[in-house]
XYZ file of C-alpha atoms in Angstrom:
263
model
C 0.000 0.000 0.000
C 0.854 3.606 -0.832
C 0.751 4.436 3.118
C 3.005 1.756 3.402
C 5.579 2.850 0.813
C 5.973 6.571 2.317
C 6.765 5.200 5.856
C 9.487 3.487 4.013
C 10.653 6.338 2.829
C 10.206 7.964 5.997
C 12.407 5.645 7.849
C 15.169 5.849 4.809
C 15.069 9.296 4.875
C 15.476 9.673 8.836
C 18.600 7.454 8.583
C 19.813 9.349 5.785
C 19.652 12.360 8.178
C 21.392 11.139 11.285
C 20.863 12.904 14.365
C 21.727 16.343 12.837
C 19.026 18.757 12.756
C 15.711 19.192 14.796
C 14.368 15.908 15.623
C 11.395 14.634 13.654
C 8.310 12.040 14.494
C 9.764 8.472 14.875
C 8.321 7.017 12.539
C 6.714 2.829 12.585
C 8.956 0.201 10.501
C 6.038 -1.485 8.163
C 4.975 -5.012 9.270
C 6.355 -7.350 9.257
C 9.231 -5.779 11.422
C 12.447 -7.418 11.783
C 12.748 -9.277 8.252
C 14.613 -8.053 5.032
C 12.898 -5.303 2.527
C 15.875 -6.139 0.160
C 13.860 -6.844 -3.091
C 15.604 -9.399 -4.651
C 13.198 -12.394 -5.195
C 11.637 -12.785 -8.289
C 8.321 -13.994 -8.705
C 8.839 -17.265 -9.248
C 10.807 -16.946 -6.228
C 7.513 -16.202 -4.276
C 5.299 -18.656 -5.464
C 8.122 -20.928 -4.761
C 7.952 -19.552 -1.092
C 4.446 -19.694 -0.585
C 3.266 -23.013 -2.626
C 4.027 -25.106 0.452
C 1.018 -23.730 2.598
C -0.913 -22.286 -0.796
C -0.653 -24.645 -3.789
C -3.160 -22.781 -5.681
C -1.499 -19.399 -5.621
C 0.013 -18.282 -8.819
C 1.145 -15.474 -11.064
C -2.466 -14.045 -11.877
C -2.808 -14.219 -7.996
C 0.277 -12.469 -6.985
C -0.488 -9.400 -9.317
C -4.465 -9.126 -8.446
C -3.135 -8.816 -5.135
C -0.442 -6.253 -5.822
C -3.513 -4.235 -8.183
C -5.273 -3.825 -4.450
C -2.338 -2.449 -3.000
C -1.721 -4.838 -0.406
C 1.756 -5.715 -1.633
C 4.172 -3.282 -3.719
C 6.888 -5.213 -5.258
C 10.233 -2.982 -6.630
C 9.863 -3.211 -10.396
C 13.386 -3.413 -12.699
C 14.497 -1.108 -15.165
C 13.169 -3.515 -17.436
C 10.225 -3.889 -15.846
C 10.006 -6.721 -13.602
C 8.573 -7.221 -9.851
C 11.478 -8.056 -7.458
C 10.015 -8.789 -4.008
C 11.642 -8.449 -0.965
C 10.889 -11.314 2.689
C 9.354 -8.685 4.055
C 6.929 -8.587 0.649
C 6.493 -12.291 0.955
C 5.452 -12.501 4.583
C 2.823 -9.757 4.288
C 1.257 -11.686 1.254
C 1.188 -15.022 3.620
C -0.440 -12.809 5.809
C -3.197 -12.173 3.118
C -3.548 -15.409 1.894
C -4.230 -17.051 5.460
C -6.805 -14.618 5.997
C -8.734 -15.359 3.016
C -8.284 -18.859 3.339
C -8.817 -19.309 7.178
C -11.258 -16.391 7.669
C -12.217 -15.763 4.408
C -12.195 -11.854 4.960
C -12.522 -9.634 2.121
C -9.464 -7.991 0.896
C -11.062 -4.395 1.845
C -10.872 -5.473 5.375
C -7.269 -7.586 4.742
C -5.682 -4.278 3.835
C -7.327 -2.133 6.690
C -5.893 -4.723 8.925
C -2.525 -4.592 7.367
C -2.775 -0.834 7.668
C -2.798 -1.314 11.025
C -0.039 -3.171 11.757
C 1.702 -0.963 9.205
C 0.503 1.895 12.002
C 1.935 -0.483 15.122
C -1.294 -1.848 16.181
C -0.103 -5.491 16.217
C -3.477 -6.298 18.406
C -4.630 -9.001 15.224
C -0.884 -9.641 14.217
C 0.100 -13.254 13.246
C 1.830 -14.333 16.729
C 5.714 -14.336 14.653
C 6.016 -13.770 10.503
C 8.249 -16.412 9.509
C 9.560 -18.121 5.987
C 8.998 -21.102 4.774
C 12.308 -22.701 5.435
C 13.696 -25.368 7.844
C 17.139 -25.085 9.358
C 17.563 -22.097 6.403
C 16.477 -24.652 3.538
C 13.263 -23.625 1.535
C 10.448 -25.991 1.955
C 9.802 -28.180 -0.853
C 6.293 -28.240 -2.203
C 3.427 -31.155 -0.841
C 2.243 -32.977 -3.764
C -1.102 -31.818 -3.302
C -4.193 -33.259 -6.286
C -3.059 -36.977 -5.978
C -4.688 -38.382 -3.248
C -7.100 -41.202 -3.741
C -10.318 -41.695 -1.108
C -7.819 -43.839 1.724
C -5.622 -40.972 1.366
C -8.289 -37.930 1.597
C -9.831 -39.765 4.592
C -6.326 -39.997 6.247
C -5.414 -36.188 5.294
C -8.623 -34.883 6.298
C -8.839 -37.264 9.882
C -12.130 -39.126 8.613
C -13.460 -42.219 8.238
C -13.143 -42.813 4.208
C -16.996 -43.708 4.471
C -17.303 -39.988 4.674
C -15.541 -39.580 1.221
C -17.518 -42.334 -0.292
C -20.647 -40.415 0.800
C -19.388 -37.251 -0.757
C -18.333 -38.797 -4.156
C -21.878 -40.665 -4.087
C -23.681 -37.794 -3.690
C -21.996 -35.341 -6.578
C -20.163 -33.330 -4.053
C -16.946 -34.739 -4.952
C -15.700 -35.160 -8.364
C -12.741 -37.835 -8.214
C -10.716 -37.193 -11.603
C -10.101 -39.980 -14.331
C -7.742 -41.652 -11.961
C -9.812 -41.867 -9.500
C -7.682 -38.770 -7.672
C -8.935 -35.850 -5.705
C -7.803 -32.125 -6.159
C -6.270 -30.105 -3.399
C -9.538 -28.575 -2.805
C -11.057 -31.931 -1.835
C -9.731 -31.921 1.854
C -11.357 -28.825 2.717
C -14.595 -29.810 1.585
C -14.176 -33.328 3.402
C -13.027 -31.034 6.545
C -16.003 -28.870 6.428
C -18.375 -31.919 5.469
C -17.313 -33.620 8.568
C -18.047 -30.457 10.303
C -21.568 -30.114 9.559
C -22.269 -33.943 9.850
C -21.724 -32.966 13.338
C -24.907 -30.955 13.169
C -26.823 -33.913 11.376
C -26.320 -32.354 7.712
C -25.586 -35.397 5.698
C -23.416 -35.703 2.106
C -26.483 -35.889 0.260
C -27.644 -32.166 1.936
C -24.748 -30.835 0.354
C -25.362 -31.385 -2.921
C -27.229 -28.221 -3.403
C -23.772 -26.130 -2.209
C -22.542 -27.641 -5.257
C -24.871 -26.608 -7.399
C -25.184 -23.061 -6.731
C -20.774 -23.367 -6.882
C -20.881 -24.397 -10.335
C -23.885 -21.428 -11.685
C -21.728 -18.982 -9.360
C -18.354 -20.458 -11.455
C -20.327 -19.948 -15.231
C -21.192 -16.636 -14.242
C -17.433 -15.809 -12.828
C -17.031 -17.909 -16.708
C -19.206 -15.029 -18.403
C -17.025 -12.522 -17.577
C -13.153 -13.708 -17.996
C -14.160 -15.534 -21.593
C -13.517 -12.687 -23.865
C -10.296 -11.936 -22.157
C -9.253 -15.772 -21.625
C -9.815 -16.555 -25.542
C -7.228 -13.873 -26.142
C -3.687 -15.349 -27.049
C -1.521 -12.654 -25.583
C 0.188 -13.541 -21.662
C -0.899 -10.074 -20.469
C -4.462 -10.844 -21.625
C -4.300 -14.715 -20.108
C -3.323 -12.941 -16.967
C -6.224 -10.894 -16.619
C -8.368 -13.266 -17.332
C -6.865 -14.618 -13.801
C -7.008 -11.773 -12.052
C -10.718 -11.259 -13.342
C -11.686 -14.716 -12.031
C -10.267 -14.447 -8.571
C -11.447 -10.905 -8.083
C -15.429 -11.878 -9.434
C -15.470 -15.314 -7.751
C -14.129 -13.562 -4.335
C -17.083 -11.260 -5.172
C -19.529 -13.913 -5.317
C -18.417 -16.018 -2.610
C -18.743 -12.833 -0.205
C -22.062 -12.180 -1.734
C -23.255 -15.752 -0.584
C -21.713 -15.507 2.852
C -24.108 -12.298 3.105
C -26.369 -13.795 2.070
C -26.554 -16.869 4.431
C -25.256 -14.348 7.741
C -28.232 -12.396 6.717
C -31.070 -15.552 6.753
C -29.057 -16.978 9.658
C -29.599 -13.960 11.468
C -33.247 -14.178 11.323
C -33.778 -17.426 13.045
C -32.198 -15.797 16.158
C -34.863 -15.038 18.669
């Protein structure tokens, strides 16, 4: 974020100036505090970094989120993003949100904003990098498992899976393999079970995925069927950016009708 970028500045500026002069405002190192702003990862770099925890995260991904000003990598004479730890650990911060929270990016960046600030009331209890003993973390194989192996993953009984897969919630792929997505919806399945909602109740979340996913479909067409990359990556962009918007529209959407069964 812009905000985020002048304190930067601030902070080079102030050492610049030593101690000569009238003092100024100390000004707040942005979050994450204590790791390198050196930009000198590239973006495959990045995705490298962050694939361990989020396989689906990719280039389309890393610039949407850059477009919203939640991360501002240092672009090249030539032109290309060079992202610094710091830049990294502020977009794991982002992505954990979304996926363990699933907070829009509006409130994301007013959160970052104030840790930016020195509010660290909501701040992750340490930033850290995906590395053990210095080594990067290689990527989990994520999309092969088969039902024994989603049941183990997920800590269910594979009946559960079986259910699922009977019931259309679950789409195994010609090999008979699930995709990365499969564990959460076996981990949130098991969830609701717990509240007597069955596999074959879910089928209708399904449903209204796949009309939300040709409407998200609708839009990113005309760009996807375009052959340039910069086009291809819009079309990415696009498709995160509507389905995020229809996802939050349907969480409304249910808060709202929840809300009105409370006495």
């Amino acid at each position: 974020m812009s905000a985020a970028g002048d304190r930067a500045r601030d902070l080079g500026g102030l050492a610049a100036e030593g101690s000569a002069g009238p003092q100024r405002p100390h000004a707040v190192e942005p979050w994450p505090r204590g790791i390198s702003r050196r930009a000198s990862m590239r973006i495959s770099d990045v995705l490298g970094s962050l694939q361990p925890e989020f396989p689906t995260v990719t280039n389309s991904k890393l610039r949407f989120l850059e477009e919203q000003g939640l991360v501002e990598p240092v672009r090249t004479g030539a032109g290309y993003r060079q992202y610094s730890p710091a830049d990294v650990e502020r977009l794991r911060f982002v992505l954990r949100q979304q996926r363990d929270r699933y907070l829009p990016l509006k409130v994301i960046g007013e959160q970052l904003d104030a840790l930016d600030a020195g509010d660290e009331g909501d701040a992750p209890a340490a930033a850290r990098l995906a590395t053990h003993d210095g080594v990067r973390a290689a990527p989990a194989v994520a999309g092969r498992w088969t039902a024994t192996g989603l049941a183990a993953e997920a800590g269910v009984e594979e009946q559960l899976v079986t259910e699922l897969v009977e019931a259309g919630v679950l789409r195994p792929g010609p090999r008979g393999h699930f995709d990365l997505w499969s564990r959460d919806v076996v981990v949130l399945a098991a969830a609701l079970r717990e509240h007597g909602i069955d596999a074959r109740h879910l089928r209708a979340f399904r449903t209204a995925a796949e009309r939300q996913v040709d409407l998200v479909d609708q839009v990113v067409a005309p760009w996807r069927g375009q052959h340039a990359a910069s086009s291809r990556a819009r079309a990415g962009t696009l498709a995160a950016e509507v389905g995020e918007l229809c996802s939050q529209l349907h969480t409304v959407l249910v808060r709202a009708g929840v809300a009105e069964l409370a006495p």
